[in-house]
PDB file of C-alpha atoms in Angstrom:
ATOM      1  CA  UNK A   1     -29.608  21.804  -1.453  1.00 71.00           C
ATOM      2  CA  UNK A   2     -27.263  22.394  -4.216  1.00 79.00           C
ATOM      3  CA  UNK A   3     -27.549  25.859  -4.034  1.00 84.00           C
ATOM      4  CA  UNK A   4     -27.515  26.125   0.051  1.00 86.00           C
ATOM      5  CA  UNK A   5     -24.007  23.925  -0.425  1.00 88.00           C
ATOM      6  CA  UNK A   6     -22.369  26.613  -2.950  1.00 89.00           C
ATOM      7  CA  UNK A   7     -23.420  29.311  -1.391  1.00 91.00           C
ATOM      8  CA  UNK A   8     -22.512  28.324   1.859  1.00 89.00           C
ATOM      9  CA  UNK A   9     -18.757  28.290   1.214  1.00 90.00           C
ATOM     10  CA  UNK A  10     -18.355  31.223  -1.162  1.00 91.00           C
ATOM     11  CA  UNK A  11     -19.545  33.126   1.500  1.00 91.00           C
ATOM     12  CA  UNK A  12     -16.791  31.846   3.769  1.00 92.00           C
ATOM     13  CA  UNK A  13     -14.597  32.791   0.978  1.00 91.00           C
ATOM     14  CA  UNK A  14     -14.044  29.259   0.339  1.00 91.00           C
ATOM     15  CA  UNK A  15     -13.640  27.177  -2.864  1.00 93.00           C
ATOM     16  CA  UNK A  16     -16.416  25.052  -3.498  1.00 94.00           C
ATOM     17  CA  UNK A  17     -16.511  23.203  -7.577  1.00 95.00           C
ATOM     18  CA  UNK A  18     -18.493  20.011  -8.958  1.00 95.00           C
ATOM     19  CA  UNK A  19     -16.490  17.484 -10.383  1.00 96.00           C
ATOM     20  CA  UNK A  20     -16.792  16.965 -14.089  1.00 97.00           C
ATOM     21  CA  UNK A  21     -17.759  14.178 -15.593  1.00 95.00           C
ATOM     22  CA  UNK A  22     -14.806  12.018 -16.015  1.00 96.00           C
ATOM     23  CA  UNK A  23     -13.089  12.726 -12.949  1.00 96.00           C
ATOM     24  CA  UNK A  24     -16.437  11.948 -11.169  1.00 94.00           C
ATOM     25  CA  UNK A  25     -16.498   8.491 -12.759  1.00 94.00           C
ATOM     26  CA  UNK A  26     -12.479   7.927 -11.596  1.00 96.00           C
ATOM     27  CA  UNK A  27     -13.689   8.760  -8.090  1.00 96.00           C
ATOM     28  CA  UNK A  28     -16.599   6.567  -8.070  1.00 92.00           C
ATOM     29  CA  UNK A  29     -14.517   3.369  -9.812  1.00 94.00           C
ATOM     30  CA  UNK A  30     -11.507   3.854  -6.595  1.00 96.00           C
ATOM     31  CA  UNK A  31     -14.371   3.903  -4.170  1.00 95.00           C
ATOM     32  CA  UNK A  32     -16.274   0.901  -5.749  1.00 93.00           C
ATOM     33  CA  UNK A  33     -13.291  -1.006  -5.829  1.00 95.00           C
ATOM     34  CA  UNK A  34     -11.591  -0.128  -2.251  1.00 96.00           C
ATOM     35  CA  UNK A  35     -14.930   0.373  -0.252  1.00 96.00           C
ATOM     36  CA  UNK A  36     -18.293  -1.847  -2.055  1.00 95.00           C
ATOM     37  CA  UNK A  37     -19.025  -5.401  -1.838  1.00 93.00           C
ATOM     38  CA  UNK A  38     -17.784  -6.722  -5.292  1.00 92.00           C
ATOM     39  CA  UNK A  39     -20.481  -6.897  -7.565  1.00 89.00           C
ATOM     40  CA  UNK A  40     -23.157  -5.551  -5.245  1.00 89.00           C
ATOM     41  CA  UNK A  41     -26.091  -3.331  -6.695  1.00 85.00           C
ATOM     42  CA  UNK A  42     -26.596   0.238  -5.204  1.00 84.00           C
ATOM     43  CA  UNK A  43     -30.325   0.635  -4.505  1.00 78.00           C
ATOM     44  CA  UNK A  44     -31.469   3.519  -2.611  1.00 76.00           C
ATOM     45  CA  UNK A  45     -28.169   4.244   0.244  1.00 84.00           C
ATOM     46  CA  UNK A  46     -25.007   3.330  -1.067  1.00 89.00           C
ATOM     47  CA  UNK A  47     -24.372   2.328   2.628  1.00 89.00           C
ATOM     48  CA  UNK A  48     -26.073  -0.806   2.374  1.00 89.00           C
ATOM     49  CA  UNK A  49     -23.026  -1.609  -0.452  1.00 91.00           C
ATOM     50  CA  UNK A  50     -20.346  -1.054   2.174  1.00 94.00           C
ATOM     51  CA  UNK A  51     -18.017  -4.049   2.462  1.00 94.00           C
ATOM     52  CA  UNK A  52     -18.366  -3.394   6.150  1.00 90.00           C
ATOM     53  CA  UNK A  53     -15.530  -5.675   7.260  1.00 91.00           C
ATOM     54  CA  UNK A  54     -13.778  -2.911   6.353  1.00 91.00           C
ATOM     55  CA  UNK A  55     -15.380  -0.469   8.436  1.00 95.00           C
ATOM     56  CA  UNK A  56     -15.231   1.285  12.081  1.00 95.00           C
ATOM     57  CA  UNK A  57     -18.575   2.582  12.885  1.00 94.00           C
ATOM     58  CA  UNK A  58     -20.294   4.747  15.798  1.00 93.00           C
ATOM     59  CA  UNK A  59     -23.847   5.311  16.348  1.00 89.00           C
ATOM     60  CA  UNK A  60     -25.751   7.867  17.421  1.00 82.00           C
ATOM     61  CA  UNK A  61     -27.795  10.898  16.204  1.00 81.00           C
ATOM     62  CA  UNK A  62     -24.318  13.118  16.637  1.00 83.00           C
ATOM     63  CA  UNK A  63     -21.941  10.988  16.061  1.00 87.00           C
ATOM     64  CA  UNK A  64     -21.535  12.592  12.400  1.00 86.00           C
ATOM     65  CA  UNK A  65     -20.602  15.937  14.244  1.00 85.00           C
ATOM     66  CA  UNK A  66     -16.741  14.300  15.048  1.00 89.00           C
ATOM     67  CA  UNK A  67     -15.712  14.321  11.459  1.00 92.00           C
ATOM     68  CA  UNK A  68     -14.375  17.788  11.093  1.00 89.00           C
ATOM     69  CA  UNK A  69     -11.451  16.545  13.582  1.00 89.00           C
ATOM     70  CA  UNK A  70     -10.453  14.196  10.672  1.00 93.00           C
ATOM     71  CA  UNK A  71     -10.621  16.489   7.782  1.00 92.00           C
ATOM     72  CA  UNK A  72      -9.485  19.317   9.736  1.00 90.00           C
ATOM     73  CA  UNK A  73      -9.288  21.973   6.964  1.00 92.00           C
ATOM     74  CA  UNK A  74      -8.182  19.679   3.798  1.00 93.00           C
ATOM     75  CA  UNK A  75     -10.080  19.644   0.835  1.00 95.00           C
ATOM     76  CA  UNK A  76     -12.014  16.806   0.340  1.00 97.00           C
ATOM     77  CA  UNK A  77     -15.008  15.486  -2.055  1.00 97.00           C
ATOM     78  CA  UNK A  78     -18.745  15.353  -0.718  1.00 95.00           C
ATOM     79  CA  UNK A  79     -21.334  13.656  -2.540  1.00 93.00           C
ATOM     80  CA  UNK A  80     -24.722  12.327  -1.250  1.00 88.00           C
ATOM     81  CA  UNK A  81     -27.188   9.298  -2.438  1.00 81.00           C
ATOM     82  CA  UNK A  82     -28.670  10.331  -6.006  1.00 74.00           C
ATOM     83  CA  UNK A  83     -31.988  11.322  -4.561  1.00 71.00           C
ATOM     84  CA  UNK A  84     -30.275  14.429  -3.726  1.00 73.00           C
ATOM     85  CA  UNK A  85     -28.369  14.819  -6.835  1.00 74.00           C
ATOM     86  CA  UNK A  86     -25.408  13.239  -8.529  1.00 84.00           C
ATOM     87  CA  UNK A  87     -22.882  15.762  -8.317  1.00 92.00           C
ATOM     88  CA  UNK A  88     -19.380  15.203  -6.858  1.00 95.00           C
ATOM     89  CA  UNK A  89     -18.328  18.832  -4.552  1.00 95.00           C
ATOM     90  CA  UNK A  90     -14.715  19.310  -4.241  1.00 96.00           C
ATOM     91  CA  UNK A  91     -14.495  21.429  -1.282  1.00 95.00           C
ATOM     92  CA  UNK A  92     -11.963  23.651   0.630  1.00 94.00           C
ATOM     93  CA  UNK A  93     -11.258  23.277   4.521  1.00 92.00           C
ATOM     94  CA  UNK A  94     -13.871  20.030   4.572  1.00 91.00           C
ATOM     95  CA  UNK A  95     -13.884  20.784   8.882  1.00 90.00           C
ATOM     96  CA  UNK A  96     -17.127  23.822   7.544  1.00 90.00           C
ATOM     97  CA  UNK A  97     -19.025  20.471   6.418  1.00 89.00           C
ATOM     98  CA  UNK A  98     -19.934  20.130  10.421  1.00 87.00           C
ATOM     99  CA  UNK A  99     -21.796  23.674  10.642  1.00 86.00           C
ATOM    100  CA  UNK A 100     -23.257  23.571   7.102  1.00 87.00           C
ATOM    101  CA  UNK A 101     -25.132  19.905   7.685  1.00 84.00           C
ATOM    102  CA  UNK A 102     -26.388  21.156  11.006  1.00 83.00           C
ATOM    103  CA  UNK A 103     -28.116  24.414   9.739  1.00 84.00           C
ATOM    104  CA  UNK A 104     -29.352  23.040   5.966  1.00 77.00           C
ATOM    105  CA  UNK A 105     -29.516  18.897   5.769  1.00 75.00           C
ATOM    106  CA  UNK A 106     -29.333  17.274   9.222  1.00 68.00           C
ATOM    107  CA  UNK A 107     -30.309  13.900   8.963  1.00 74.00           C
ATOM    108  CA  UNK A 108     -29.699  12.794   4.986  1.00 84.00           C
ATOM    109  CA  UNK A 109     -27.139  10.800   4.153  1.00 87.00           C
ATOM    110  CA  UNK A 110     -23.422  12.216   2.846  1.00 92.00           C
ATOM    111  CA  UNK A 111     -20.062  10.383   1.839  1.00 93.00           C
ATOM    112  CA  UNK A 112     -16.707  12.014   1.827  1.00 95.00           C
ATOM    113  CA  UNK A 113     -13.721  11.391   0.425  1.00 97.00           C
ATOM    114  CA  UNK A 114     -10.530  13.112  -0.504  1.00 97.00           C
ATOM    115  CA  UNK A 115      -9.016  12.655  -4.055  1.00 96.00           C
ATOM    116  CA  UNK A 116      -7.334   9.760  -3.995  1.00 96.00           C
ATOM    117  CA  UNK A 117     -10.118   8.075  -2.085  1.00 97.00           C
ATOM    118  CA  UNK A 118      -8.084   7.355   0.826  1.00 97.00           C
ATOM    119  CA  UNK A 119     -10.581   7.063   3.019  1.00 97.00           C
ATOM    120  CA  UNK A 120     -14.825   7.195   2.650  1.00 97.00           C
ATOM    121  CA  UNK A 121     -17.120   8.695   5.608  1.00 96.00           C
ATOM    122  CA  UNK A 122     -20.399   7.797   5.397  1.00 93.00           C
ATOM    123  CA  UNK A 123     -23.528   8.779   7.844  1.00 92.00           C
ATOM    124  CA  UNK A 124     -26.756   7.239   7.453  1.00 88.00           C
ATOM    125  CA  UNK A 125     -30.386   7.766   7.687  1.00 83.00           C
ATOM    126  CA  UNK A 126     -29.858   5.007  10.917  1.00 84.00           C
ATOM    127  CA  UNK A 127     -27.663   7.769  12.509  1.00 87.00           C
ATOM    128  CA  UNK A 128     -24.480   5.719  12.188  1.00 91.00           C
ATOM    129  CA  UNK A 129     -21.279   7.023  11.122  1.00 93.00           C
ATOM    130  CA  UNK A 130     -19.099   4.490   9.295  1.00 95.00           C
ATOM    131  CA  UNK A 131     -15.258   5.133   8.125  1.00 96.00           C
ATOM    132  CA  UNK A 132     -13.212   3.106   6.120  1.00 97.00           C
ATOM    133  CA  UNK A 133      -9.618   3.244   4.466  1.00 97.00           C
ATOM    134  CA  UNK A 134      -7.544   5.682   6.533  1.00 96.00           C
ATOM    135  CA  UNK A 135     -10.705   7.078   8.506  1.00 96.00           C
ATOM    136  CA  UNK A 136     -11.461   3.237   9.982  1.00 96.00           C
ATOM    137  CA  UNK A 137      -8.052   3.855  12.135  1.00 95.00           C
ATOM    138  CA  UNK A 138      -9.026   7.328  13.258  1.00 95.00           C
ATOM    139  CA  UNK A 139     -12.541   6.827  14.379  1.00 95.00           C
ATOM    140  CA  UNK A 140     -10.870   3.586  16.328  1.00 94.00           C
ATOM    141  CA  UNK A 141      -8.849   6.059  18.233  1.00 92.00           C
ATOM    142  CA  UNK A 142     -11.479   8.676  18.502  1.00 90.00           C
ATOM    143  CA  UNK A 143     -13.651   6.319  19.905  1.00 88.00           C
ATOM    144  CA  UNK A 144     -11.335   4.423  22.673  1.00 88.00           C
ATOM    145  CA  UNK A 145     -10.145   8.654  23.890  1.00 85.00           C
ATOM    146  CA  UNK A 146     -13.902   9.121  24.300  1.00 81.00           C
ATOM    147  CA  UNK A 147     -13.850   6.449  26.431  1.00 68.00           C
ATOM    148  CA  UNK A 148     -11.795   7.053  28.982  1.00 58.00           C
TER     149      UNK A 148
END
């Protein structure tokens, strides 16, 4: 999938890099401390780490497809569980995430972030989309307009 990913936005014209090492490790200490249970073990999803008192959350097998309303075209930092590699992507205009996990990887699981880890998005293999940090206030709001 890798390969789909990269190619994907460098044929938008968009940057796309992988995170070395170090700032890789930075990235995943802010999110374990802002967005895990403390001390928890990641097994197989990282989702079933999520201190989810800190969460908003909306299920569905679409509800991922909302997300490119709250990265609009910001950079952000997409990685997914390490079954599907380790690698950190730092990409350009984060909004092209929507089209390129509907025609290559519908269905696994994906976090983003941006750079100071602000917020985390997380969808699931349950079909649940789950925000935290700044995100947890959007998807509130998303969710109550959708309502009415």
């Amino acid at each position: 999938m890798e390969e789909q990913l990269i190619e994907y936005w460098r044929s938008a014209g968009k940057e796309i890099s992988i995170l070395p090492e170090d700032e890789k490790e930075k990235m995943w200490d802010a999110i374990r401390k802002k967005y895990l249970r403390p001390g928890v073990h990641i097994g197989y999803s990282i989702c079933d780490a999520l201190n989810c008192s800190l969460a908003s959350s909306m299920g569905g097998a679409d509800s991922w497809r909302c997300i490119g309303d709250f990265m609009k075209e910001n950079t952000v930092i997409l990685f997914f569980n390490k079954d599907w590699g380790g690698e950190f992507y730092e990409i350009e205009n984060g909004r092209m995430f929507v089209p390129f996990y509907d025609e290559e990887c519908g269905g696994i699981e994906f976090y983003i972030t941006d750079s100071e880890a602000s917020f985390l998005l997380a969808y699931n293999e349950a079909q649940c989309l789950i925000a935290m940090g700044t995100a947890a206030d959007w998807l509130e709001g998303y969710k109550a307009r959708c309502q009415e």
